[in-house]
Coordinates of N, CA and C and ligand atoms in Angstrom, one line a residue:
M1 N 41.5 -32.3 -3.7 CA 40.8 -31.9 -4.9 C 39.4 -32.7 -4.9
K2 N 38.5 -32.1 -5.6 CA 37.1 -32.7 -5.7 C 37.1 -33.7 -6.8
V3 N 36.9 -35.0 -6.5 CA 36.9 -36.0 -7.6 C 35.5 -36.6 -7.6
N4 N 34.9 -36.6 -8.9 CA 33.6 -37.1 -9.1 C 33.6 -38.6 -9.2
E5 N 34.6 -39.2 -10.0 CA 34.6 -40.6 -10.1 C 36.0 -41.0 -10.6
I6 N 36.3 -42.3 -10.3 CA 37.5 -42.9 -10.9 C 37.1 -44.3 -11.4
F7 N 37.3 -44.5 -12.7 CA 36.8 -45.8 -13.2 C 37.7 -46.2 -14.4
K8 N 37.7 -47.5 -14.7 CA 38.4 -48.0 -15.8 C 37.4 -48.3 -16.9
S9 N 37.8 -48.0 -18.2 CA 36.9 -48.2 -19.3 C 37.8 -48.4 -20.5
I10 N 37.1 -48.4 -21.7 CA 37.8 -48.4 -22.9 C 37.8 -46.9 -23.3
Q11 N 39.0 -46.3 -23.6 CA 39.1 -44.9 -24.0 C 38.2 -44.7 -25.2
G12 N 37.3 -43.8 -25.1 CA 36.3 -43.6 -26.2 C 36.7 -42.5 -27.2
E13 N 37.6 -41.7 -26.8 CA 37.9 -40.5 -27.6 C 39.4 -40.4 -27.9
S14 N 39.7 -39.5 -28.9 CA 41.1 -39.2 -29.2 C 41.8 -40.3 -30.0
T15 N 43.1 -40.1 -30.3 CA 43.8 -41.2 -31.0 C 44.1 -42.3 -30.1
Y16 N 43.8 -42.2 -28.9 CA 44.0 -43.4 -27.9 C 42.8 -44.2 -27.8
A17 N 41.7 -43.9 -28.6 CA 40.5 -44.6 -28.5 C 40.7 -46.1 -28.7
G18 N 40.0 -46.9 -27.9 CA 40.1 -48.3 -28.0 C 41.0 -49.0 -27.0
L19 N 41.8 -48.1 -26.3 CA 42.7 -48.7 -25.3 C 42.1 -48.7 -23.9
P20 N 42.4 -49.7 -23.1 CA 41.9 -49.7 -21.7 C 42.6 -48.4 -21.1
C21 N 41.8 -47.8 -20.2 CA 42.2 -46.5 -19.7 C 41.5 -46.3 -18.3
V22 N 42.3 -45.7 -17.4 CA 41.7 -45.3 -16.1 C 41.4 -43.8 -16.2
F23 N 40.1 -43.5 -15.8 CA 39.7 -42.1 -15.8 C 39.6 -41.6 -14.4
V24 N 40.2 -40.4 -14.2 CA 40.0 -39.6 -13.0 C 39.2 -38.4 -13.4
R25 N 37.9 -38.4 -12.9 CA 37.0 -37.3 -13.4 C 36.9 -36.4 -12.2
T26 N 37.4 -35.1 -12.4 CA 37.3 -34.1 -11.3 C 35.9 -33.5 -11.4
A27 N 35.5 -32.8 -10.3 CA 34.2 -32.2 -10.2 C 34.4 -30.7 -10.6
F28 N 33.3 -30.1 -10.9 CA 33.2 -28.7 -11.2 C 33.6 -28.4 -12.6
C29 N 32.9 -27.4 -13.2 CA 33.3 -26.9 -14.5 C 33.0 -25.4 -14.6
N30 N 33.8 -24.7 -15.3 CA 33.6 -23.2 -15.5 C 32.7 -22.9 -16.7
L31 N 32.5 -24.0 -17.5 CA 31.7 -23.8 -18.7 C 30.4 -24.6 -18.6
R32 N 29.5 -24.3 -19.4 CA 28.2 -25.1 -19.5 C 27.8 -25.3 -21.0
C33 N 28.6 -26.2 -21.6 CA 28.3 -26.5 -23.0 C 26.9 -27.1 -23.1
G34 N 26.2 -26.6 -24.1 CA 24.8 -26.9 -24.2 C 24.6 -28.4 -24.4
W35 N 25.6 -29.1 -25.0 CA 25.4 -30.5 -25.3 C 26.2 -31.4 -24.3
C36 N 26.7 -30.8 -23.1 CA 27.5 -31.6 -22.2 C 26.9 -32.9 -21.8
D37 N 27.6 -34.0 -21.9 CA 27.1 -35.3 -21.5 C 27.6 -35.7 -20.1
T38 N 28.1 -34.7 -19.3 CA 28.7 -35.0 -18.0 C 28.3 -33.9 -17.0
T39 N 27.0 -33.5 -17.1 CA 26.5 -32.5 -16.2 C 26.6 -33.0 -14.7
Y40 N 26.6 -34.3 -14.6 CA 26.6 -34.9 -13.2 C 27.9 -34.5 -12.4
A41 N 28.9 -34.1 -13.2 CA 30.2 -33.8 -12.5 C 30.2 -32.3 -12.2
F42 N 29.2 -31.5 -12.5 CA 29.3 -30.1 -12.2 C 29.4 -29.7 -10.8
Y43 N 28.7 -30.5 -9.9 CA 28.7 -30.2 -8.5 C 29.1 -31.3 -7.6
E44 N 29.0 -32.6 -8.1 CA 29.2 -33.7 -7.2 C 30.7 -34.1 -7.2
G45 N 31.3 -34.2 -6.0 CA 32.7 -34.7 -5.9 C 33.1 -34.9 -4.5
A46 N 33.9 -35.9 -4.3 CA 34.4 -36.2 -2.9 C 35.8 -35.5 -2.8
D47 N 36.1 -35.0 -1.6 CA 37.4 -34.4 -1.4 C 38.5 -35.5 -1.3
R48 N 39.4 -35.5 -2.2 CA 40.4 -36.6 -2.3 C 41.8 -36.0 -2.3
S49 N 42.8 -36.6 -1.6 CA 44.2 -36.2 -1.7 C 44.8 -36.8 -2.9
V50 N 45.9 -36.2 -3.3 CA 46.7 -36.7 -4.5 C 47.0 -38.2 -4.2
E51 N 47.5 -38.4 -3.0 CA 48.0 -39.8 -2.6 C 46.8 -40.8 -2.7
S52 N 45.6 -40.4 -2.3 CA 44.5 -41.4 -2.3 C 44.1 -41.6 -3.7
V53 N 44.2 -40.6 -4.6 CA 43.9 -40.8 -6.0 C 44.9 -41.8 -6.6
L54 N 46.2 -41.5 -6.3 CA 47.2 -42.3 -6.9 C 47.0 -43.8 -6.5
Q55 N 46.7 -44.0 -5.2 CA 46.5 -45.3 -4.7 C 45.4 -46.1 -5.4
E56 N 44.3 -45.3 -5.7 CA 43.2 -46.0 -6.4 C 43.5 -46.3 -7.9
V57 N 44.3 -45.3 -8.5 CA 44.7 -45.6 -9.9 C 45.6 -46.8 -10.0
R58 N 46.5 -46.9 -9.0 CA 47.5 -48.0 -9.0 C 46.7 -49.4 -9.0
G59 N 45.6 -49.3 -8.2 CA 44.8 -50.6 -8.1 C 44.2 -51.1 -9.4
H60 N 44.1 -50.2 -10.4 CA 43.5 -50.7 -11.6 C 44.5 -51.3 -12.6
A61 N 45.8 -51.2 -12.2 CA 46.8 -51.9 -13.0 C 46.7 -51.6 -14.5
C62 N 46.6 -50.3 -14.8 CA 46.5 -49.9 -16.2 C 47.4 -48.7 -16.4
R63 N 48.2 -48.8 -17.5 CA 49.3 -47.7 -17.6 C 48.8 -46.5 -18.3
L64 N 47.6 -46.5 -18.8 CA 47.1 -45.3 -19.5 C 46.0 -44.6 -18.5
V65 N 46.2 -43.3 -18.2 CA 45.3 -42.6 -17.3 C 44.8 -41.3 -18.0
E66 N 43.5 -41.1 -17.9 CA 43.1 -39.8 -18.4 C 42.5 -39.0 -17.3
V67 N 42.9 -37.8 -17.1 CA 42.4 -36.9 -16.2 C 41.4 -36.0 -16.9
T68 N 40.1 -36.1 -16.5 CA 39.1 -35.3 -17.2 C 38.1 -34.7 -16.1
G69 N 36.9 -34.4 -16.6 CA 36.0 -33.7 -15.6 C 34.6 -33.6 -16.1
G70 N 33.8 -32.7 -15.8 CA 34.2 -31.4 -15.3 C 35.4 -30.9 -16.0
E71 N 36.0 -29.8 -15.5 CA 37.2 -29.2 -16.1 C 38.3 -29.5 -15.1
P72 N 39.2 -30.4 -15.5 CA 40.3 -30.7 -14.5 C 41.3 -29.6 -14.2
L73 N 41.5 -28.7 -15.1 CA 42.5 -27.7 -14.9 C 42.1 -26.6 -13.9
L74 N 40.8 -26.8 -13.4 CA 40.4 -25.8 -12.4 C 40.9 -26.2 -11.0
Q75 N 41.3 -27.5 -10.9 CA 41.7 -28.0 -9.5 C 43.2 -27.9 -9.3
E76 N 43.6 -27.1 -8.3 CA 45.0 -26.9 -8.1 C 45.8 -28.2 -8.0
E77 N 45.2 -29.2 -7.3 CA 46.0 -30.4 -7.1 C 46.1 -31.4 -8.3
V78 N 45.4 -31.0 -9.4 CA 45.5 -31.8 -10.6 C 47.0 -31.7 -11.1
Y79 N 47.6 -30.5 -10.9 CA 48.9 -30.4 -11.5 C 50.0 -31.3 -10.9
P80 N 50.0 -31.3 -9.5 CA 51.0 -32.3 -8.9 C 50.5 -33.7 -9.1
L81 N 49.2 -34.0 -9.2 CA 48.7 -35.3 -9.5 C 49.3 -35.8 -10.8
V82 N 49.2 -35.0 -11.8 CA 49.7 -35.4 -13.2 C 51.2 -35.6 -13.1
T83 N 51.9 -34.8 -12.4 CA 53.4 -35.0 -12.4 C 53.7 -36.3 -11.6
R84 N 53.0 -36.6 -10.5 CA 53.2 -37.8 -9.8 C 52.9 -39.0 -10.7
L85 N 51.8 -39.0 -11.4 CA 51.4 -40.1 -12.3 C 52.5 -40.3 -13.4
L86 N 53.0 -39.2 -14.0 CA 54.1 -39.3 -15.0 C 55.4 -39.9 -14.4
D87 N 55.7 -39.4 -13.2 CA 56.9 -39.9 -12.5 C 56.8 -41.4 -12.2
E88 N 55.6 -41.9 -12.1 CA 55.4 -43.4 -11.8 C 55.3 -44.1 -13.1
G89 N 55.5 -43.4 -14.3 CA 55.5 -44.1 -15.5 C 54.2 -44.3 -16.3
Y90 N 53.1 -43.6 -15.8 CA 51.9 -43.7 -16.5 C 51.9 -42.8 -17.7
V91 N 51.2 -43.2 -18.8 CA 50.9 -42.3 -19.9 C 49.7 -41.5 -19.5
V92 N 49.8 -40.2 -19.4 CA 48.7 -39.3 -18.9 C 48.1 -38.4 -20.0
L93 N 46.8 -38.6 -20.2 CA 46.1 -37.7 -21.1 C 45.3 -36.7 -20.2
I94 N 45.1 -35.5 -20.7 CA 44.3 -34.5 -20.0 C 43.3 -34.0 -21.0
E95 N 42.0 -34.2 -20.7 CA 40.9 -33.8 -21.5 C 40.5 -32.4 -20.9
T96 N 40.7 -31.4 -21.7 CA 40.4 -30.0 -21.2 C 39.6 -29.2 -22.2
S97 N 38.8 -28.2 -21.7 CA 37.9 -27.5 -22.6 C 38.6 -26.4 -23.4
G98 N 39.9 -26.1 -23.1 CA 40.6 -25.1 -23.8 C 40.3 -23.7 -23.3
S99 N 39.6 -23.6 -22.2 CA 39.2 -22.3 -21.7 C 40.2 -21.9 -20.6
I100 N 41.0 -22.8 -20.1 CA 42.0 -22.5 -19.0 C 43.4 -22.6 -19.6
P101 N 44.3 -21.7 -19.2 CA 45.7 -21.8 -19.7 C 46.3 -23.1 -19.5
I102 N 46.9 -23.7 -20.5 CA 47.5 -25.1 -20.4 C 49.0 -25.0 -20.0
D103 N 49.5 -23.8 -19.8 CA 51.0 -23.7 -19.6 C 51.5 -24.3 -18.3
R104 N 50.6 -24.5 -17.3 CA 51.1 -25.1 -16.0 C 51.1 -26.6 -16.0
V105 N 50.6 -27.2 -17.1 CA 50.5 -28.6 -17.1 C 51.9 -29.2 -17.4
D106 N 52.3 -30.3 -16.7 CA 53.5 -31.0 -16.9 C 53.7 -31.3 -18.4
P107 N 54.7 -30.9 -19.0 CA 54.9 -31.0 -20.5 C 54.9 -32.5 -20.9
R108 N 55.1 -33.4 -20.0 CA 55.1 -34.8 -20.4 C 53.7 -35.4 -20.7
A109 N 52.7 -34.6 -20.2 CA 51.3 -35.1 -20.4 C 50.8 -34.8 -21.8
V110 N 49.9 -35.6 -22.2 CA 49.3 -35.4 -23.6 C 48.0 -34.6 -23.3
I111 N 47.9 -33.4 -24.0 CA 46.7 -32.6 -23.8 C 45.8 -32.8 -25.0
V112 N 44.5 -33.1 -24.7 CA 43.5 -33.3 -25.7 C 42.6 -32.1 -25.4
M113 N 42.7 -31.1 -26.3 CA 42.0 -29.8 -26.0 C 40.9 -29.5 -27.0
D114 N 39.7 -29.3 -26.4 CA 38.6 -28.8 -27.3 C 38.8 -27.4 -27.7
I115 N 38.3 -27.1 -28.9 CA 38.1 -25.7 -29.3 C 36.6 -25.6 -29.5
K116 N 35.9 -24.9 -28.5 CA 34.5 -25.0 -28.4 C 33.8 -24.2 -29.6
C117 N 33.0 -24.9 -30.4 CA 32.3 -24.3 -31.5 C 31.1 -23.6 -31.0
P118 N 30.5 -22.7 -31.8 CA 29.4 -21.9 -31.4 C 28.2 -22.7 -30.9
G119 N 28.0 -23.9 -31.5 CA 26.9 -24.8 -31.1 C 27.0 -25.2 -29.6
S120 N 28.2 -25.1 -29.0 CA 28.3 -25.4 -27.6 C 27.8 -24.2 -26.7
K121 N 27.6 -23.0 -27.4 CA 27.3 -21.8 -26.7 C 28.5 -21.3 -25.8
M122 N 29.6 -21.9 -26.0 CA 30.8 -21.6 -25.1 C 32.0 -21.1 -25.9
S123 N 31.8 -20.7 -27.2 CA 32.9 -20.2 -28.0 C 33.6 -19.0 -27.4
H124 N 32.8 -18.2 -26.7 CA 33.4 -17.0 -26.1 C 34.5 -17.3 -25.1
A125 N 34.5 -18.6 -24.6 CA 35.4 -19.0 -23.6 C 36.7 -19.6 -24.1
V126 N 36.9 -19.7 -25.4 CA 38.1 -20.3 -25.9 C 39.3 -19.4 -25.5
H127 N 40.3 -20.0 -24.9 CA 41.5 -19.2 -24.5 C 42.5 -19.4 -25.7
W128 N 42.4 -18.4 -26.6 CA 43.1 -18.6 -27.9 C 44.6 -18.7 -27.8
E129 N 45.2 -18.1 -26.7 CA 46.6 -18.3 -26.5 C 47.0 -19.7 -26.4
N130 N 46.1 -20.6 -26.0 CA 46.4 -22.0 -25.8 C 46.9 -22.7 -27.1
L131 N 46.3 -22.1 -28.2 CA 46.6 -22.8 -29.5 C 48.1 -22.8 -29.8
G132 N 48.8 -21.7 -29.4 CA 50.2 -21.6 -29.7 C 51.1 -22.4 -28.6
R133 N 50.4 -22.9 -27.6 CA 51.1 -23.6 -26.5 C 51.0 -25.1 -26.7
L134 N 50.3 -25.5 -27.6 CA 50.2 -27.0 -27.9 C 51.6 -27.5 -28.3
K135 N 51.9 -28.7 -27.8 CA 53.2 -29.2 -28.1 C 53.0 -30.5 -28.9
K136 N 54.1 -31.0 -29.5 CA 54.1 -32.3 -30.2 C 53.4 -33.4 -29.4
G137 N 52.4 -34.0 -30.0 CA 51.7 -35.1 -29.3 C 50.4 -34.7 -28.7
D138 N 50.2 -33.4 -28.6 CA 48.9 -32.9 -28.1 C 47.9 -33.0 -29.2
E139 N 46.6 -33.0 -28.9 CA 45.5 -33.2 -29.9 C 44.5 -32.1 -29.7
V140 N 43.8 -31.7 -30.8 CA 42.7 -30.7 -30.6 C 41.4 -31.4 -31.2
K141 N 40.3 -31.0 -30.6 CA 39.0 -31.5 -30.9 C 38.0 -30.5 -31.1
F142 N 37.2 -30.6 -32.2 CA 36.1 -29.7 -32.5 C 34.8 -30.6 -32.3
V143 N 34.0 -30.3 -31.4 CA 32.7 -31.1 -31.3 C 31.7 -30.3 -32.2
I144 N 31.2 -31.0 -33.2 CA 30.4 -30.4 -34.2 C 28.9 -30.7 -34.0
A145 N 28.1 -29.6 -33.9 CA 26.7 -29.8 -33.6 C 25.9 -29.6 -34.9
D146 N 26.4 -28.9 -35.9 CA 25.7 -28.6 -37.1 C 26.6 -28.1 -38.2
R147 N 26.0 -27.7 -39.4 CA 26.9 -27.2 -40.4 C 27.6 -25.9 -40.1
A148 N 26.9 -25.1 -39.3 CA 27.5 -23.8 -38.9 C 28.8 -24.1 -38.0
D149 N 28.8 -25.1 -37.1 CA 30.0 -25.5 -36.4 C 31.1 -26.0 -37.3
Y150 N 30.6 -26.8 -38.3 CA 31.6 -27.4 -39.2 C 32.3 -26.3 -40.0
D151 N 31.6 -25.3 -40.4 CA 32.2 -24.2 -41.2 C 33.0 -23.3 -40.3
W152 N 32.6 -23.1 -39.0 CA 33.4 -22.3 -38.1 C 34.7 -23.0 -37.8
A153 N 34.6 -24.3 -37.6 CA 35.9 -25.1 -37.3 C 36.8 -25.0 -38.5
K154 N 36.3 -25.1 -39.8 CA 37.1 -24.9 -41.0 C 37.8 -23.6 -41.0
E155 N 37.1 -22.5 -40.6 CA 37.6 -21.2 -40.6 C 38.7 -21.1 -39.5
V156 N 38.5 -21.6 -38.4 CA 39.6 -21.6 -37.3 C 40.8 -22.3 -37.8
L157 N 40.6 -23.4 -38.5 CA 41.8 -24.2 -39.0 C 42.5 -23.4 -40.1
S158 N 41.7 -22.6 -40.9 CA 42.4 -21.9 -42.0 C 43.2 -20.7 -41.4
Q159 N 42.7 -20.2 -40.2 CA 43.4 -19.1 -39.6 C 44.5 -19.5 -38.7
H160 N 44.5 -20.8 -38.3 CA 45.6 -21.4 -37.5 C 46.1 -22.7 -38.1
P161 N 46.7 -22.6 -39.3 CA 47.1 -23.9 -40.0 C 48.1 -24.7 -39.2
R162 N 48.8 -24.2 -38.2 CA 49.7 -25.0 -37.4 C 49.0 -26.0 -36.5
L163 N 47.7 -25.9 -36.4 CA 46.9 -26.9 -35.7 C 47.0 -28.2 -36.4
F164 N 47.3 -28.2 -37.7 CA 47.4 -29.5 -38.4 C 48.8 -30.2 -38.1
D165 N 49.6 -29.5 -37.2 CA 50.8 -30.3 -36.7 C 50.3 -31.3 -35.7
H166 N 49.0 -31.3 -35.3 CA 48.5 -32.2 -34.3 C 47.3 -33.0 -34.9
P167 N 47.0 -34.1 -34.3 CA 45.7 -34.7 -34.7 C 44.6 -33.7 -34.5
V168 N 43.8 -33.5 -35.5 CA 42.6 -32.6 -35.4 C 41.4 -33.5 -35.5
L169 N 40.7 -33.6 -34.3 CA 39.5 -34.5 -34.2 C 38.3 -33.7 -34.5
F170 N 37.4 -34.3 -35.3 CA 36.0 -33.8 -35.5 C 35.1 -34.8 -34.9
S171 N 34.3 -34.4 -34.0 CA 33.5 -35.3 -33.2 C 32.0 -34.9 -33.2
P172 N 31.1 -35.6 -33.8 CA 29.7 -35.2 -33.8 C 29.1 -35.2 -32.4
V173 N 28.3 -34.1 -32.2 CA 27.5 -34.1 -30.9 C 26.7 -35.4 -30.9
F174 N 26.8 -36.1 -29.8 CA 26.2 -37.4 -29.8 C 24.6 -37.3 -29.9
N175 N 24.1 -38.1 -30.8 CA 22.6 -38.1 -31.0 C 22.0 -36.8 -31.4
Q176 N 22.9 -35.9 -32.0 CA 22.4 -34.6 -32.5 C 22.9 -34.4 -33.9
M177 N 24.2 -34.5 -34.0 CA 24.8 -34.3 -35.4 C 24.9 -35.7 -36.0
D178 N 24.3 -35.8 -37.2 CA 24.3 -37.0 -37.9 C 25.7 -37.4 -38.3
S179 N 26.2 -38.5 -37.8 CA 27.6 -39.0 -38.0 C 27.9 -39.1 -39.5
R180 N 27.0 -39.7 -40.2 CA 27.2 -40.0 -41.6 C 27.4 -38.7 -42.4
Q181 N 26.5 -37.7 -42.0 CA 26.6 -36.4 -42.7 C 27.9 -35.7 -42.5
L182 N 28.4 -35.8 -41.2 CA 29.7 -35.2 -40.9 C 30.8 -35.9 -41.7
A183 N 30.7 -37.2 -41.7 CA 31.8 -37.9 -42.5 C 31.7 -37.5 -43.9
E184 N 30.5 -37.3 -44.5 CA 30.4 -37.0 -45.9 C 31.0 -35.6 -46.2
W185 N 30.7 -34.7 -45.3 CA 31.3 -33.3 -45.5 C 32.8 -33.4 -45.5
I186 N 33.4 -34.1 -44.6 CA 34.8 -34.2 -44.5 C 35.4 -34.8 -45.8
L187 N 34.7 -35.9 -46.3 CA 35.2 -36.5 -47.5 C 35.1 -35.6 -48.7
E188 N 33.9 -35.0 -48.9 CA 33.6 -34.2 -50.0 C 34.6 -33.0 -50.1
E189 N 34.9 -32.5 -48.9 CA 35.8 -31.3 -48.9 C 37.3 -31.6 -48.7
K190 N 37.5 -32.9 -48.6 CA 38.9 -33.4 -48.5 C 39.6 -32.7 -47.3
L191 N 38.9 -32.6 -46.2 CA 39.4 -32.0 -44.9 C 40.4 -33.0 -44.3
P192 N 41.6 -32.6 -44.0 CA 42.6 -33.5 -43.4 C 42.4 -33.6 -41.9
V193 N 41.2 -34.0 -41.5 CA 41.0 -34.1 -40.0 C 40.7 -35.5 -39.7
R194 N 40.6 -35.9 -38.5 CA 40.3 -37.2 -38.0 C 38.9 -37.3 -37.5
F195 N 38.0 -38.0 -38.2 CA 36.7 -38.1 -37.7 C 36.7 -39.1 -36.5
Q196 N 35.9 -38.7 -35.4 CA 35.9 -39.6 -34.3 C 34.4 -39.8 -33.8
L197 N 34.1 -40.9 -33.2 CA 32.9 -41.2 -32.5 C 33.2 -41.4 -31.1
Q198 N 32.3 -41.2 -30.2 CA 32.6 -41.5 -28.8 C 32.3 -43.0 -28.6
L199 N 33.4 -43.7 -28.8 CA 33.4 -45.2 -28.9 C 32.6 -45.8 -27.7
H200 N 32.8 -45.2 -26.5 CA 32.2 -45.8 -25.3 C 30.7 -45.9 -25.3
K201 N 30.2 -44.9 -26.0 CA 28.7 -44.8 -26.1 C 28.1 -45.9 -27.0
Y202 N 29.0 -46.4 -27.9 CA 28.5 -47.4 -28.9 C 28.7 -48.8 -28.2
I203 N 29.5 -48.8 -27.2 CA 29.7 -50.1 -26.5 C 28.7 -50.3 -25.4
W204 N 28.4 -49.2 -24.6 CA 27.6 -49.3 -23.4 C 26.3 -48.6 -23.4
D205 N 26.1 -47.7 -24.4 CA 24.8 -47.0 -24.3 C 23.7 -47.9 -24.8
P206 N 22.7 -48.3 -23.9 CA 21.7 -49.3 -24.3 C 21.1 -48.9 -25.6
A207 N 20.8 -47.7 -25.9 CA 20.1 -47.3 -27.1 C 21.0 -47.5 -28.3
M208 N 22.3 -47.6 -28.1 CA 23.2 -47.7 -29.3 C 23.6 -49.1 -29.5
R209 N 23.4 -50.0 -28.5 CA 23.9 -51.4 -28.7 C 23.3 -52.0 -29.9
G210 N 24.2 -52.5 -30.8 CA 23.7 -53.1 -32.0 C 22.9 -54.4 -31.6
V211 N 22.0 -54.8 -32.5 CA 21.3 -56.0 -32.2 C 22.1 -57.2 -32.7
Ligands
SAM1 C1 32.9 -34.1 -20.4 S1 34.2 -33.1 -21.1 C2 35.3 -33.0 -19.7 C3 36.6 -32.4 -20.0 C4 36.6 -30.9 -20.4 N1 35.7 -30.2 -19.6 C5 36.3 -30.7 -21.9 O1 35.2 -30.2 -22.3 O2 37.1 -31.2 -22.7 C6 35.1 -34.3 -22.1 C7 34.7 -34.3 -23.6 O3 33.5 -34.9 -23.8 C8 33.0 -34.5 -25.1 N2 31.6 -34.4 -25.0 C9 30.8 -34.0 -24.0 N3 29.5 -34.1 -24.3 C10 29.5 -34.5 -25.6 C11 28.4 -34.8 -26.5 N4 27.1 -34.6 -26.1 N5 28.7 -35.2 -27.7 C12 30.0 -35.4 -28.1 N6 31.1 -35.1 -27.3 C13 30.8 -34.7 -26.1 C14 33.7 -33.2 -25.4 O4 34.6 -33.3 -26.5 C15 34.6 -32.9 -24.2 O5 35.9 -32.5 -24.6
2KA2 N1 35.1 -44.4 -22.0 C1 35.2 -43.1 -21.9 N2 36.1 -42.4 -22.7 C2 36.3 -41.1 -22.5 N3 37.1 -40.3 -23.2 C3 37.0 -39.0 -22.7 C4 35.9 -39.0 -21.8 C5 35.6 -37.8 -21.0 O1 34.4 -37.8 -20.4 O2 36.4 -36.9 -20.9 C6 35.5 -40.3 -21.7 C7 34.4 -41.0 -21.0 O3 33.6 -40.4 -20.2 N4 34.4 -42.4 -21.1
SF4_3 S1 33.7 -27.9 -20.7 FE1 33.5 -30.1 -20.7 S2 32.6 -30.6 -18.7 FE2 32.4 -28.4 -18.9 S3 30.3 -28.2 -19.8 FE3 31.7 -28.3 -21.6 S4 31.9 -30.5 -22.1 FE4 30.9 -30.4 -20.1
MG4 MG1 32.9 -38.4 -21.3

């Protein structure tokens, strides 16, 4: 499989945010979200075997692993990789765009699935059948670019109330959607969602580092 990078960091997203985590970032993506912060993974990647990826992950001595991308579910070998990681006792998160069927993923993995709002320009690619395939422990994320996305996400939630069986993350588009404004909408409207920031950007992004 084509792997763009493997690195250890503080998990910046989802209910696992704040935990040390090893990231396996695969290359290529079938979508082009207008606000994507990982365009460098669209084409760049080294050919790696499952075994060599496992070896590198083991070297980080960290029990939480996130497989992300690019779009990880595009790569055939991601499925056996995830199973091997789970067999070795890792907690495995999969960050996916929601555009690829999730039914081939080892059910022991935690799926963190975006539902792409119109502001991403990729709403047409939502694989709606995925919503009914989410299992206990999986999480859904709406990345909010503006009020239109916020209203669209509310509408999706009203049409699919079972989504609230999962953590529903509302995440502002970094440096575009005003975080305070999004938080105030959620509070004013008593929306039972989980507001999130991309924690890693507040730790390492030079522009965001507090003085
Ligand atoms: C880079 S994508 C890789 C995994 C998969 N392709 C996906 O979209 O979930 C990982 C996550 O980064 C988040 N993301 C990417 N760019 C962002 C941005 N500019 N602002 C906020 N979140 C962003 C999205 O929530 C996305 O789910
Ligand atoms: N620290 C850190 N946490 C993350 N959580 C999800 C990420 C992603 O790009 O999928 C990500 C990332 O790129 N960095
Ligand atoms: S699906 Fe993920 S990797 Fe692909 S363009 Fe969108 S945010 Fe970027
Ligand atoms: Mg990222």
